[in-house]
Coordinates of C-alpha atoms and ligand atoms in Angstrom, one line a residue:
X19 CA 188.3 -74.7 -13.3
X20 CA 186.3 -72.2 -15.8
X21 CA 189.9 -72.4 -17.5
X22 CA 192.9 -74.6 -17.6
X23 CA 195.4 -76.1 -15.3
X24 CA 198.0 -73.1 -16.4
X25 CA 198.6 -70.5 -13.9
X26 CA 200.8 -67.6 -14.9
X27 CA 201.9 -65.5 -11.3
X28 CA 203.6 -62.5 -11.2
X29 CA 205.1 -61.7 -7.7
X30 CA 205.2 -65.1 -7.1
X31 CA 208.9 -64.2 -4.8
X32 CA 207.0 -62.0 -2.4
X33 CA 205.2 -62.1 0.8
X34 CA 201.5 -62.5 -0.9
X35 CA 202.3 -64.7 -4.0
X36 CA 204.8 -67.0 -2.6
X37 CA 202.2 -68.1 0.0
X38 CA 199.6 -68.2 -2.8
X39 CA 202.2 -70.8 -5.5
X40 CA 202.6 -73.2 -2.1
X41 CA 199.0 -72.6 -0.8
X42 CA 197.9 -73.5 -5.0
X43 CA 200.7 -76.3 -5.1
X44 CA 199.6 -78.0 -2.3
X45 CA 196.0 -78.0 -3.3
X46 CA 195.8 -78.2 -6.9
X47 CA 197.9 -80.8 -8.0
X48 CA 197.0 -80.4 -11.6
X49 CA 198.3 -77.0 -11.8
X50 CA 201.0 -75.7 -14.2
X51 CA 202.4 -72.9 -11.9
X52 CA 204.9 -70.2 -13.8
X53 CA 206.1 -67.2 -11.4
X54 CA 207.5 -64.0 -13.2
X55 CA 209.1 -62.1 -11.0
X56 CA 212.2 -59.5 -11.1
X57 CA 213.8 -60.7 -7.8
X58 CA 213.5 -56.9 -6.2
X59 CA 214.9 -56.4 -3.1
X60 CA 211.2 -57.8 -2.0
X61 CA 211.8 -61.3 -4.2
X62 CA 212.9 -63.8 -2.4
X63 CA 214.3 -66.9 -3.7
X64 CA 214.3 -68.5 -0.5
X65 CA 210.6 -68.1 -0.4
X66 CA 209.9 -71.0 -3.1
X67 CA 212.5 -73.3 -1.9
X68 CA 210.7 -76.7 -2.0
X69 CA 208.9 -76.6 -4.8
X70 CA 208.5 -79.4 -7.3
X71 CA 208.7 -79.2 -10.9
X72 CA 205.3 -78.3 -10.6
X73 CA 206.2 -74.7 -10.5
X74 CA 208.7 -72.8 -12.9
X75 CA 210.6 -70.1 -12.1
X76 CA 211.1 -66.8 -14.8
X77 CA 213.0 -63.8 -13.8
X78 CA 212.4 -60.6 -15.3
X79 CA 210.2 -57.6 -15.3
X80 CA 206.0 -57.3 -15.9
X81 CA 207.1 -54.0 -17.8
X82 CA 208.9 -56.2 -20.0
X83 CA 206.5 -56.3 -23.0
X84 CA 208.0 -59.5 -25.4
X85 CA 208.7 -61.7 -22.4
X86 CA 205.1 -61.0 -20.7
X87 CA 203.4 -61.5 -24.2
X88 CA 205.1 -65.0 -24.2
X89 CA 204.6 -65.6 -20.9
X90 CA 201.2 -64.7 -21.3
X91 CA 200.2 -66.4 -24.5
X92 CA 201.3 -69.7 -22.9
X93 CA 199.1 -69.1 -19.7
X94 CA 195.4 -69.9 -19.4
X95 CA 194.9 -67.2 -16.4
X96 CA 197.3 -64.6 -14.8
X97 CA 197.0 -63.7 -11.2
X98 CA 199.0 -60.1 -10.8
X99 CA 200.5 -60.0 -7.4
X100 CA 204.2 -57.7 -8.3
X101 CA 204.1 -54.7 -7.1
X102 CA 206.1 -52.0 -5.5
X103 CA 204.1 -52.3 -2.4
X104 CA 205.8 -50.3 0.5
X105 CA 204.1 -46.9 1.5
X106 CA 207.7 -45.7 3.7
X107 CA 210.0 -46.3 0.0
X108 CA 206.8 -44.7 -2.2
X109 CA 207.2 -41.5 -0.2
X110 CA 211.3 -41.6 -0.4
X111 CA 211.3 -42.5 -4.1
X112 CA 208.1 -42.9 -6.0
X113 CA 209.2 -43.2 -9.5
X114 CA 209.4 -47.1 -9.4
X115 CA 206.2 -47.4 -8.4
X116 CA 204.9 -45.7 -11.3
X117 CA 206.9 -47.6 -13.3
X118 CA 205.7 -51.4 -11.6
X119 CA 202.5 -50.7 -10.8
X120 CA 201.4 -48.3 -13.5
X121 CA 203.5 -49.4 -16.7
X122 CA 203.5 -52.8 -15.4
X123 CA 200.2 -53.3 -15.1
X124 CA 199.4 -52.0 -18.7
X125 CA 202.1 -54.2 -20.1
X126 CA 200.1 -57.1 -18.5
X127 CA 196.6 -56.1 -19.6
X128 CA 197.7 -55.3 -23.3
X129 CA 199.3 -58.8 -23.6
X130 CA 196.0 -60.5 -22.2
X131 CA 194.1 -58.2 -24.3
X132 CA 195.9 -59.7 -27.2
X133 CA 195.7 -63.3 -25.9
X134 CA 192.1 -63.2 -24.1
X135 CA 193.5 -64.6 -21.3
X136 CA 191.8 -64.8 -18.2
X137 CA 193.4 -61.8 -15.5
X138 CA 192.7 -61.4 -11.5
X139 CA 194.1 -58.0 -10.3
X140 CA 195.5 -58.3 -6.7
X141 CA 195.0 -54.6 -5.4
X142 CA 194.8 -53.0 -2.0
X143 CA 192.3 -51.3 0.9
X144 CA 194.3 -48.4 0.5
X145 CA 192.6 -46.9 -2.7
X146 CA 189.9 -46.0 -1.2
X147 CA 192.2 -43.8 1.7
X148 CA 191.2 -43.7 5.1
X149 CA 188.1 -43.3 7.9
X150 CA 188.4 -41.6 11.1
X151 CA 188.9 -43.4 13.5
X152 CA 184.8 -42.6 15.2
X153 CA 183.5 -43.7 12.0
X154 CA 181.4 -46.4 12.2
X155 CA 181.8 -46.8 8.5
X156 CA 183.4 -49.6 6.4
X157 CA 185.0 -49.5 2.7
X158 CA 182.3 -51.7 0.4
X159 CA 183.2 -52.3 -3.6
X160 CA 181.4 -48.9 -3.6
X161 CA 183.3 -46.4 -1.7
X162 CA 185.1 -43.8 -4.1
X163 CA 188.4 -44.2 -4.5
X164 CA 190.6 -41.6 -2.6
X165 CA 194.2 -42.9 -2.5
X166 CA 196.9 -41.0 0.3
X167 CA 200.2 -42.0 -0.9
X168 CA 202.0 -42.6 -4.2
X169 CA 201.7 -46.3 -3.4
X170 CA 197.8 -46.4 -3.2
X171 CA 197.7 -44.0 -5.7
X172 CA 199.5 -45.9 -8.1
X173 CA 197.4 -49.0 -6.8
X174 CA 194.3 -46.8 -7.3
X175 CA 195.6 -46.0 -10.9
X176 CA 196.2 -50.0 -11.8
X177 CA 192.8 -50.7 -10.6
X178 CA 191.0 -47.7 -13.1
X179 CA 193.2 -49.3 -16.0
X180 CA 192.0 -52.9 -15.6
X181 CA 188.4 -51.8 -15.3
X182 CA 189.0 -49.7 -18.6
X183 CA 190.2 -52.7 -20.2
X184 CA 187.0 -54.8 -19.3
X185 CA 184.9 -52.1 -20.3
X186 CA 186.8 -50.9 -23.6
X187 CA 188.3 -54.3 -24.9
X188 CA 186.1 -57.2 -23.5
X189 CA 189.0 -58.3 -21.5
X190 CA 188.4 -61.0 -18.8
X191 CA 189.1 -59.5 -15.4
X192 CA 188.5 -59.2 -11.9
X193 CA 190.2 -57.2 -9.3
X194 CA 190.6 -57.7 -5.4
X195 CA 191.1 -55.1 -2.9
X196 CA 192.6 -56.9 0.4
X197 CA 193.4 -55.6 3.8
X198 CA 196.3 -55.7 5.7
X199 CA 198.3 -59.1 5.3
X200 CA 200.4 -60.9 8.1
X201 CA 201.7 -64.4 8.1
X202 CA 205.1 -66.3 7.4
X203 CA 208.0 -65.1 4.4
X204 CA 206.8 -61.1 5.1
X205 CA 209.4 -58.6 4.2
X206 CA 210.8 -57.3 7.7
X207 CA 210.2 -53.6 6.1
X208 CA 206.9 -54.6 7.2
X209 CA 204.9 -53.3 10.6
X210 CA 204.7 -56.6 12.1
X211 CA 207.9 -58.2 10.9
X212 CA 209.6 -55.2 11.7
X213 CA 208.5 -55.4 15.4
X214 CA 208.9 -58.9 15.8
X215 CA 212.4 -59.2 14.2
X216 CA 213.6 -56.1 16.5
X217 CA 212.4 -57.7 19.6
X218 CA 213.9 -61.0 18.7
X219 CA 217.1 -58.9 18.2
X220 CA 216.6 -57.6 21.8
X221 CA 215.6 -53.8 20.6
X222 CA 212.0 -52.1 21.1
X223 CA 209.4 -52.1 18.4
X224 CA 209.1 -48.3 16.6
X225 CA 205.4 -47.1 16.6
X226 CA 204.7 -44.0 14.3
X227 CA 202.8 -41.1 15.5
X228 CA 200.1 -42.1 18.3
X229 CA 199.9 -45.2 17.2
X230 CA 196.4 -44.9 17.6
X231 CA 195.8 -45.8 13.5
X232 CA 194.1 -48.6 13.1
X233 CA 194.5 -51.9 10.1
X234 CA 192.3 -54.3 9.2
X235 CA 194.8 -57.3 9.7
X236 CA 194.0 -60.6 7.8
X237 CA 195.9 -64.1 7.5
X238 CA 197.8 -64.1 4.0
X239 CA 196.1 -67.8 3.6
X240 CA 192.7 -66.4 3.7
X241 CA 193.5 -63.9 1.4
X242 CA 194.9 -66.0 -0.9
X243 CA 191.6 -68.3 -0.2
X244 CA 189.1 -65.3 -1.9
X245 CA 191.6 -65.1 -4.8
X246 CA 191.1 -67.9 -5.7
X247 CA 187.6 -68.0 -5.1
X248 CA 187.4 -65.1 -7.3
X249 CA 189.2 -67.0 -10.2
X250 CA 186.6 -69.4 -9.8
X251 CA 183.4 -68.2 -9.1
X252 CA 184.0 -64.2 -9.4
X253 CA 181.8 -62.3 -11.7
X254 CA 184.0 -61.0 -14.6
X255 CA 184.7 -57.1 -14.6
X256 CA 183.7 -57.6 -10.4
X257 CA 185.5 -56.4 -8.0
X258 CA 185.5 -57.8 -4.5
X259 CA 186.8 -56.9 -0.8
X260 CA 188.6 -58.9 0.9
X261 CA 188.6 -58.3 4.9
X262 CA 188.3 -60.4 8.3
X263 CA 187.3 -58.2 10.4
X264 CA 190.6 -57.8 11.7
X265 CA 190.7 -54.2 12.9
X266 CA 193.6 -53.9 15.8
X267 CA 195.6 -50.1 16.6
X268 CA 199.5 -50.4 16.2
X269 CA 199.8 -49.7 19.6
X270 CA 197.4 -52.9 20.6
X271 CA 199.3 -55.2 18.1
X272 CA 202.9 -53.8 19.0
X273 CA 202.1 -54.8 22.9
X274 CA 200.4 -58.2 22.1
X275 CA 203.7 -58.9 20.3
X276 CA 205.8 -57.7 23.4
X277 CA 203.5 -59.5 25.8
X278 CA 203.7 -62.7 23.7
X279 CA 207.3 -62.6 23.7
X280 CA 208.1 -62.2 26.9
X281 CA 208.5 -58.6 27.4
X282 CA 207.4 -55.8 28.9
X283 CA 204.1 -54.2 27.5
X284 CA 205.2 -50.7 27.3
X285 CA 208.7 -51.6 26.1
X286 CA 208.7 -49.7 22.6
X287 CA 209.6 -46.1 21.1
X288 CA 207.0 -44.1 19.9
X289 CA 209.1 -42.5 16.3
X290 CA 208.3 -39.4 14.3
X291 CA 204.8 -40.2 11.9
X292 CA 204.5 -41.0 8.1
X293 CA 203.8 -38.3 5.9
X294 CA 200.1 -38.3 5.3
X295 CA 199.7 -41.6 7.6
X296 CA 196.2 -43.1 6.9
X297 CA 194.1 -43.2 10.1
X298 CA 191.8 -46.2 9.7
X299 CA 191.3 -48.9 7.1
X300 CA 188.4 -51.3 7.5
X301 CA 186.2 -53.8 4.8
X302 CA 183.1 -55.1 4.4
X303 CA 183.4 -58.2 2.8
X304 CA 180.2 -59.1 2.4
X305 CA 179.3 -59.2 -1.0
X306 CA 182.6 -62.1 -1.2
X307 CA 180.8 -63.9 1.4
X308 CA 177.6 -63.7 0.5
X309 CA 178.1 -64.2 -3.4
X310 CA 181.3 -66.8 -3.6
X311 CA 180.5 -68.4 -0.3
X312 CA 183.9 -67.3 1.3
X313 CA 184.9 -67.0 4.8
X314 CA 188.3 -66.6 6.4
X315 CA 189.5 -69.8 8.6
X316 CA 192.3 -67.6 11.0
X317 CA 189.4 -66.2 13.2
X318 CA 191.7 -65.4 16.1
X319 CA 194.1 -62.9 15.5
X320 CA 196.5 -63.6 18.7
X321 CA 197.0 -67.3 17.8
X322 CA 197.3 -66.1 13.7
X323 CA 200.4 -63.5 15.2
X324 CA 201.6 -66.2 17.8
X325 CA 202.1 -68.6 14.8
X326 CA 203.9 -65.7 12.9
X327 CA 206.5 -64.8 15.1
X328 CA 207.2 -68.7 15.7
X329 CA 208.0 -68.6 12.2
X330 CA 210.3 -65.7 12.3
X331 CA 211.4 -67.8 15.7
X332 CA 212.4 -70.6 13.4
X333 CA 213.5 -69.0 10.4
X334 CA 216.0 -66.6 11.0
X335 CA 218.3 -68.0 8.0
X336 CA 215.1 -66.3 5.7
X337 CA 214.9 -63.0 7.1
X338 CA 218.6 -61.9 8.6
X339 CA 219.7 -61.4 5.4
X340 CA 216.6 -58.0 5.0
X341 CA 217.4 -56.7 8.3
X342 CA 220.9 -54.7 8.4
X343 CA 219.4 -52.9 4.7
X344 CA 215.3 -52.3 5.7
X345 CA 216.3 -50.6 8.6
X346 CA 219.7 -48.3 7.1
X347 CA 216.9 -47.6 4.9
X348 CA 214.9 -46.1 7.7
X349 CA 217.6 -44.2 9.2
X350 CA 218.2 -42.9 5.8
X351 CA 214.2 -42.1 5.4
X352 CA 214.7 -40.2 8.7
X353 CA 211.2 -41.3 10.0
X354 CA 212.1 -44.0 12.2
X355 CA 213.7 -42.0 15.0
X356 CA 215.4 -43.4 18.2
Ligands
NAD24 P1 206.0 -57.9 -1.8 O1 206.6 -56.5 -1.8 O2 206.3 -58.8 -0.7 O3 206.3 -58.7 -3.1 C1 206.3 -58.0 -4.4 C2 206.9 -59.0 -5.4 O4 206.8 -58.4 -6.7 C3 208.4 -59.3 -5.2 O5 208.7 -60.6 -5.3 C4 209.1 -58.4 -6.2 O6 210.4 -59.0 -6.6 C5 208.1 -58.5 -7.4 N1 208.2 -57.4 -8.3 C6 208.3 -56.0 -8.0 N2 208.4 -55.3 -9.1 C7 208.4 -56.2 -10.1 C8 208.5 -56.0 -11.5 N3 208.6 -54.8 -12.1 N4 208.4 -57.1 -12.3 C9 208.3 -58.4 -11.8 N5 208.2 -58.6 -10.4 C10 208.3 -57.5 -9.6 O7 204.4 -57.6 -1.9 P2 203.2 -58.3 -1.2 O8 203.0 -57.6 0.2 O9 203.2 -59.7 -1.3 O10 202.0 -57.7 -2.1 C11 201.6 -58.5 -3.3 C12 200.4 -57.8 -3.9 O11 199.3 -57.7 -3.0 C13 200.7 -56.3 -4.3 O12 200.0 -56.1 -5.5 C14 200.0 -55.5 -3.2 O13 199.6 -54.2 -3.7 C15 198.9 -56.4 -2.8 N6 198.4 -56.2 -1.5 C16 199.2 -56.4 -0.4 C17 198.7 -56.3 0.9 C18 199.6 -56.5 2.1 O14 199.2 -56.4 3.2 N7 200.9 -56.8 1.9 C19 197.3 -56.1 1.1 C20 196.5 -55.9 0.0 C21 197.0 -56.0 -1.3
DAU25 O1 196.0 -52.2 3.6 C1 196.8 -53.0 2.7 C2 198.2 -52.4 2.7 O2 198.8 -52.8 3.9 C3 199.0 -53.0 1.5 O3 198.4 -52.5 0.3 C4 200.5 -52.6 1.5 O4 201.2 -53.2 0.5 C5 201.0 -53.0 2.8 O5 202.4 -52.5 3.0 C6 200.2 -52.5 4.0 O6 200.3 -51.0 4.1 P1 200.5 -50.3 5.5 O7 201.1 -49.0 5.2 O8 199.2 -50.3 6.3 O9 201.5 -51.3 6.2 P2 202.8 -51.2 7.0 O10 203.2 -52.5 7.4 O11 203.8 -50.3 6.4 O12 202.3 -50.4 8.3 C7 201.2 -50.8 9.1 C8 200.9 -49.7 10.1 O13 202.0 -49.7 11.1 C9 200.8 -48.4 9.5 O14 199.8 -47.6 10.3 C10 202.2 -47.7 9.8 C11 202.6 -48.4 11.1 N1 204.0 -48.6 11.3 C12 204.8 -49.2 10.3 C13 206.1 -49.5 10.5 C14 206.9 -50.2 9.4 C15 204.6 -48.3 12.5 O15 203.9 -47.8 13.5 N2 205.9 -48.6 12.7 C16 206.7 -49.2 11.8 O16 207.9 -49.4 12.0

């Protein structure tokens, strides 16, 4: 460590940052692991079951401005993973996302401001919008950023701030811009959750549009593998992209999933689009592997998804409880047709 052994995670109850406090437990014995989270409808308790006293647990809010400053002046580095982070609920209702990602965000950067604490910004592909789908173009740490949706937007808008505060106030940062995650203790709002979870419950994955738009998928554990070798080897006020050169259509991954589970290929519904749907997302991560040294270990995607829907398989008890809500929440969105 550059830093010490005290590791201050916010988000730690969701999909990304509950893999990274057991991924960082496992491997880093010597670390004092606090999670601050606010136990949304995205925090799961359930997802840090098992953890030793190695890791405490704080619920409450990042725009919570005495309890973060606490937090924070007893931390030695803060790795932001909360977020409102669904693009479907942004465009139903975008005013918490604002409030989490925006607000949040500054509450965070004002209290390691105060504190010169060490920060790592967890961010997304998505600021920099999306490439047609003949482009032979990827996103690279210098594409402008052009955010879609009031998630990415508010993403794009956390990113600016943190920069700001390097530039303006000295403070320690770096930011991360991932690609699309899957692996175990994903929300089943999620694209590959969602389909997995409805074909376990014997009903036909829902593919938006064409379902010709294509992500840049990436094993959680190798995205949580750059962060942290961005905490320890990143460049401060660097940002770096993090991608496996994962890119897969919907429509490929949706039927991989059906073939894998025993069904027939071509046995899903195509629904009615997302407003302003992103076409393509891909990285270049080069400048990660080339300047940290880090590659991503979950080279094949179709074992990486055959190992995720074994855990959904085998953990039912985890995600039954999301399903009946995530998809009245569709219906109630309208977009998910049939
Ligand atoms: P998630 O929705 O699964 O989890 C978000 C967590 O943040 C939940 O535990 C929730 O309770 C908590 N939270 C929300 N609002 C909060 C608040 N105001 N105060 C405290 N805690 C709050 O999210 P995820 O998919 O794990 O994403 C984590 C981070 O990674 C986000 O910043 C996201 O933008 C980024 N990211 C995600 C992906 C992806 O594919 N999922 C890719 C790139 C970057
Ligand atoms: O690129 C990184 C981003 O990936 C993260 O910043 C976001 O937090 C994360 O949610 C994810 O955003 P996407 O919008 O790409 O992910 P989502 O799982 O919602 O959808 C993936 C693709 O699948 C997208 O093209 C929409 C499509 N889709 C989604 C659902 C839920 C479907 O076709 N059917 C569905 O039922």
């Amino acid at each position: 460590y550059s830093f010490g052994v005290r590791i201050l995670v916010t988000g730690g109850a969701g999909f990304i940052g509950s893999n990274f406090v057991h991924l960082t437990a496992a491997t880093r014995p010597e670390a004092e692991i606090v999670v601050l989270d606010a136990f949304t409808y995205a925090g799961e308790p359930a997802s840090l079951a098992g953890l030793g006293p190695q890791v405490k647990i704080v619920r409450g809010d990042i725009t919570d401005a005495p309890l973060v400053d606490r937090l924070i002046g007893a931390s030695d580095v803060v790795v932001h993973f909360a977020a409102e982070t669904h693009n479907d609920n942004s465009l139903a209702e975008p005013a918490p996302f604002v409030q989490t990602n925006l607000v949040g965000t500054y509450t965070l950067l004002e209290a390691v401001r105060r504190h010169d604490v060490r920060y790592h910004h967890v961010s997304t592909d998505e600021v920099y919008g999306d490439l047609d789908l003949e482009d032979p173009a990827r996103f690279t740490e210098a594409t402008p950023y052009n955010p879609s949706s009031p998630y990415s937007a508010t993403k794009a808008g956390s990113d600016l701030l943190v920069r700001a505060w390097v530039r303006s106030f000295g403070v320690r940062a770096t930011i991360s811009n991932c690609s699309n995650n899957y692996g175990p203790r994903q929300h089943v709002e999620k694209f590959i959750p969602r389909q997995i979870t409805n074909i376990l419950d014997g009903g036909r994955p829902k593919l938006y549009g064409d379902g010709l738009n294509v992500r840049d998928w990436i094993h959680v554990d190798d995205h949580n593998a750059g962060v942290w070798a961005i905490i320890d080897r990143g460049g401060i006020g660097q940002t770096y992209l993090i991608g496996a050169d994962g890119e897969q259509s919907n429509k490929a991954v949706v039927e991989q999933l059906l073939c894998a589970m025993g069904r027939d290929s071509g046995d899903y519904d195509h629904v009615t689009d997302r407003a302003g749907h992103d076409r393509r997302y891909a990285i270049d991560s080069t400048k990660l592997r080339t300047e940290l040294g880090w590659a991503p270990r979950y080279g094949d995607f179709a074992a990486g998804l055959h190992a995720t829907i074994e855990w959904y398989r085998a953990n039912e008890e985890w995600w039954r409880p999301q399903k009946a809500a995530a998809e009245a929440k569709y219906a109630d969105q309208a977009i998910i047709g049939g």
